[in-house]
mmCIF file of C-alpha atoms in Angstrom:
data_model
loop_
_atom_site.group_PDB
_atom_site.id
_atom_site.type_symbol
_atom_site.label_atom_id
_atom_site.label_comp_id
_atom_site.label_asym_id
_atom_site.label_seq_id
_atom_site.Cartn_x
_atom_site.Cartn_y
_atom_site.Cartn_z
ATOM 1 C CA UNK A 1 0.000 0.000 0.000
ATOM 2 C CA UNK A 2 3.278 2.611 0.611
ATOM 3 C CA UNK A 3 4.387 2.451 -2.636
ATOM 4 C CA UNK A 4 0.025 3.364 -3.464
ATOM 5 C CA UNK A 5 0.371 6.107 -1.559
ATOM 6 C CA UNK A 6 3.020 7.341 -2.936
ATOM 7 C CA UNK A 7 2.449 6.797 -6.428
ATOM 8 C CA UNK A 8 -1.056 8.770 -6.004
ATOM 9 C CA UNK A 9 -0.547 10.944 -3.047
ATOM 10 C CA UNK A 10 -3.470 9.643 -1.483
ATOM 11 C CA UNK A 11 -4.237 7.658 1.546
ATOM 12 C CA UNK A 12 -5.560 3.899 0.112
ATOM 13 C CA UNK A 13 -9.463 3.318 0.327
ATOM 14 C CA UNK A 14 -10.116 7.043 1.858
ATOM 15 C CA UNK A 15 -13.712 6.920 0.346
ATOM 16 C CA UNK A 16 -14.236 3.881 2.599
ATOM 17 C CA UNK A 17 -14.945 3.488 6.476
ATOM 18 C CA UNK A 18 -12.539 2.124 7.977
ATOM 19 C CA UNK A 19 -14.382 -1.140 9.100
ATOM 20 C CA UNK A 20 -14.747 -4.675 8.969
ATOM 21 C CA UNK A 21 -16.503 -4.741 5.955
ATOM 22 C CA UNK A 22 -13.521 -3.160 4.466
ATOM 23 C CA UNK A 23 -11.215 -5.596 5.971
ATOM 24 C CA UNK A 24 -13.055 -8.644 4.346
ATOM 25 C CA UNK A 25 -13.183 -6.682 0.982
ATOM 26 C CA UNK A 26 -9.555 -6.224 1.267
ATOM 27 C CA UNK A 27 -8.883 -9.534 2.124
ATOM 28 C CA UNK A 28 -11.448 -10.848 -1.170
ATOM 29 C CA UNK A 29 -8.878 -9.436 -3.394
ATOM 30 C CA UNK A 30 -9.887 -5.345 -3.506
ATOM 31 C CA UNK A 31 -7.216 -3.368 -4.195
ATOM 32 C CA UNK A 32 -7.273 0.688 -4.639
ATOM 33 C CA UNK A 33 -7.477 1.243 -8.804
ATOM 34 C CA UNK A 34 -3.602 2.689 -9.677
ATOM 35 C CA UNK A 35 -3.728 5.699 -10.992
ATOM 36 C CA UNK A 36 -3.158 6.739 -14.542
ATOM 37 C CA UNK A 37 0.074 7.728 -15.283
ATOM 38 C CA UNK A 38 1.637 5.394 -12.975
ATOM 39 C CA UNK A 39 5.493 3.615 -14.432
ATOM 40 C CA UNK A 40 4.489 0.389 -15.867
ATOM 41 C CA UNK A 41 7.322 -0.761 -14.326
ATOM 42 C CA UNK A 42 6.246 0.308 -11.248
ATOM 43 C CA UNK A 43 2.998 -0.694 -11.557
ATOM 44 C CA UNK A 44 3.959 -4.325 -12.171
ATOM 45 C CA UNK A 45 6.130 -4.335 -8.904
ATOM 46 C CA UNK A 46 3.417 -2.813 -6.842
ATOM 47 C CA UNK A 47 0.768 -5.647 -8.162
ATOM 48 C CA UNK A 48 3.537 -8.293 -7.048
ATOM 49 C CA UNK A 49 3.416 -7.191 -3.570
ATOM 50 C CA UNK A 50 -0.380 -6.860 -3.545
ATOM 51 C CA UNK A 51 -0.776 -11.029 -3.975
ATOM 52 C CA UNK A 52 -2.645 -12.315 -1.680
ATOM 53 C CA UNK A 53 -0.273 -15.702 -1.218
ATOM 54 C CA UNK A 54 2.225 -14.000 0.848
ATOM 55 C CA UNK A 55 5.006 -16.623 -1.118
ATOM 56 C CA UNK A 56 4.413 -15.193 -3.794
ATOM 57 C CA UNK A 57 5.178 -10.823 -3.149
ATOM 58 C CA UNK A 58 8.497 -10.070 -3.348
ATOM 59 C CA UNK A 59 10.954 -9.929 -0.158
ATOM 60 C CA UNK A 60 12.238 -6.417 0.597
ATOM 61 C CA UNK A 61 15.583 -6.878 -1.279
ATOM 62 C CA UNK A 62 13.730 -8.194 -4.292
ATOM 63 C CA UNK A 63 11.977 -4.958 -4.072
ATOM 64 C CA UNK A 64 15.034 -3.131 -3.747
ATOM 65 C CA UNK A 65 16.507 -4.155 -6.622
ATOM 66 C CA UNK A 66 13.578 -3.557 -8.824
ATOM 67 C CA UNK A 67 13.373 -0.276 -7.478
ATOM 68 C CA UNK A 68 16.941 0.246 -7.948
ATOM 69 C CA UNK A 69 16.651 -0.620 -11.603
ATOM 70 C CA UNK A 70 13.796 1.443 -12.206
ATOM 71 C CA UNK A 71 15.583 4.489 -11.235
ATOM 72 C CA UNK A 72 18.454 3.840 -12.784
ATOM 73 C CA UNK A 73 16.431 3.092 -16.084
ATOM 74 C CA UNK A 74 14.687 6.462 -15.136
ATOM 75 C CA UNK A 75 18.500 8.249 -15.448
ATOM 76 C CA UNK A 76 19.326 6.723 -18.262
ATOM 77 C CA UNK A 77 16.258 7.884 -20.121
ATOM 78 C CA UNK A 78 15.819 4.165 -21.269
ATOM 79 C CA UNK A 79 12.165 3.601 -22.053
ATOM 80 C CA UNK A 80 11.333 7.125 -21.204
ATOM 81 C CA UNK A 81 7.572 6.228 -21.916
ATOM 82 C CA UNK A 82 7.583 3.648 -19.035
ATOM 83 C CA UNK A 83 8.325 6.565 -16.486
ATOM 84 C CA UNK A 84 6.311 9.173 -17.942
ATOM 85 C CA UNK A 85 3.169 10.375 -15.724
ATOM 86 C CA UNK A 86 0.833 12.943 -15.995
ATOM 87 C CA UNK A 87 0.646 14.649 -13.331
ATOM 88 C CA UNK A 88 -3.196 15.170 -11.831
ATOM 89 C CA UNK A 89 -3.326 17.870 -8.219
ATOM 90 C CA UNK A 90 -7.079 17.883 -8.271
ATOM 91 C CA UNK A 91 -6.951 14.495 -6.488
ATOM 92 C CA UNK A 92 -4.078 14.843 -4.238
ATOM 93 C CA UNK A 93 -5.612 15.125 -0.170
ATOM 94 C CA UNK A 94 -3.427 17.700 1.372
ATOM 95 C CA UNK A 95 -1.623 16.745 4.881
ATOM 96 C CA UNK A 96 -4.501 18.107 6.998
ATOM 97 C CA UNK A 97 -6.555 16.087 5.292
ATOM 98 C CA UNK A 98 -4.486 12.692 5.686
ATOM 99 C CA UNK A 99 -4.475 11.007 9.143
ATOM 100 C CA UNK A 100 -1.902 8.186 10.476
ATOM 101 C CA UNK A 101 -2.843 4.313 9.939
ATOM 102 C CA UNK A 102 -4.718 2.956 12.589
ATOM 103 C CA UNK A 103 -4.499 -0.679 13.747
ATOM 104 C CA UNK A 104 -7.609 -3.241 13.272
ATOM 105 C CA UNK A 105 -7.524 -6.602 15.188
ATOM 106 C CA UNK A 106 -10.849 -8.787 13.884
ATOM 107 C CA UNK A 107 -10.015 -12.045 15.700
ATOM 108 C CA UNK A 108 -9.790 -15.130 13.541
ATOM 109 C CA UNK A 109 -11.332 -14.544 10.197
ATOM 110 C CA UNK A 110 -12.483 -17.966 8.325
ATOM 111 C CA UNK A 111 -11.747 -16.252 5.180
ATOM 112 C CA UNK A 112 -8.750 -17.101 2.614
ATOM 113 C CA UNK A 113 -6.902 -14.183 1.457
ATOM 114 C CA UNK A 114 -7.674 -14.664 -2.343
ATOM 115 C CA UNK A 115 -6.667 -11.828 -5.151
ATOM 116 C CA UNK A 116 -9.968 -9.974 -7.187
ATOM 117 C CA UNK A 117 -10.483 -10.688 -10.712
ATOM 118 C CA UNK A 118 -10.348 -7.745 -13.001
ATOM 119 C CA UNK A 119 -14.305 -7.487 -13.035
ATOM 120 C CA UNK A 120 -14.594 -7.859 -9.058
ATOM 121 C CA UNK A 121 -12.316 -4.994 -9.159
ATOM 122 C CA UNK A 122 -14.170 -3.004 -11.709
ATOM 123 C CA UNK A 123 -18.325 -3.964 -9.851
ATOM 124 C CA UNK A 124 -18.725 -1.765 -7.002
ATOM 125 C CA UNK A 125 -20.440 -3.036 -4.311
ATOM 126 C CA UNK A 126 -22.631 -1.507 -1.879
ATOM 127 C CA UNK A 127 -21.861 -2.018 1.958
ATOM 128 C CA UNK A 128 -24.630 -4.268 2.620
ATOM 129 C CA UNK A 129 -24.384 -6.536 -0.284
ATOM 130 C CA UNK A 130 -21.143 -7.237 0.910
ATOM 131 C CA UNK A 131 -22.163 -7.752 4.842
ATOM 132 C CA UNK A 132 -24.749 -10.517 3.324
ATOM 133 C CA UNK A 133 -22.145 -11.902 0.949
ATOM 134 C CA UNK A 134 -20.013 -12.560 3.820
ATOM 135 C CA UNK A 135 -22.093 -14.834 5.978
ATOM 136 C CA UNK A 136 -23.014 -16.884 2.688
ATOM 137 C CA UNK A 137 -19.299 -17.277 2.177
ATOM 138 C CA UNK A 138 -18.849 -19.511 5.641
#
């Protein structure tokens, strides 16, 4: 989610409550929609660490070195296109609107971690349709 935030300047799922419900729609696979203009490169890296089979996201030095190779592609104006982004202020949140990350414990949740298609990603979902969905899930 860092590397989210910083690629969009805005805190992850801000248009959300903070809430359970969130938590198991986070854990179904939701993931905030990358912003246009985002490095492909980077973009690709980020989705890595988003899987939801911990094995499978990079380890910090894998990330690292991606990183590291993205910049240095950046310097070397190699694929220039790749690192290219518009640049959109309307939907930056300024610092007094941001707050710090808060902790959630839920207790043992019987549901697998699992990553969102492409069209689970794209349907939004009211609140309560979710709720429901949740106890049909178990």
């Amino acid at each position: 989610m860092l590397m989210w935030e910083i690629s969009s300047g805005q805190q992850p799922f801000a248009n959300y409550e903070n809430n359970f419900n969130l938590a198991v729609k986070i854990i179904k696979g939701m993931r905030p929609e990358i912003v246009s203009g985002t490095p492909l490169k980077y973009k690709e890296l980020m989705e890595k660490c988003w899987d939801a089979d911990p094995s499978k996201r990079p380890d910090i030095s894998v990330v690292l070195l991606e990183m590291n190779e993205i910049e240095k592609c950046y310097h070397q104006n190699i694929s220039l296109e790749l690192f290219q982004s518009e640049t959109n202020t309307s939907n930056l949140i300024t610092s007094s609107e941001t707050k710090k990350s808060e902790v959630y414990q839920f207790g043992n949740l019987s549901i697998e971690p699992k990553n969102a298609t492409e069209e689970e990603q794209k349907v939004p979902q009211s609140e309560s349709a979710d709720f429901l969905q949740l106890y049909d899930d178990f």
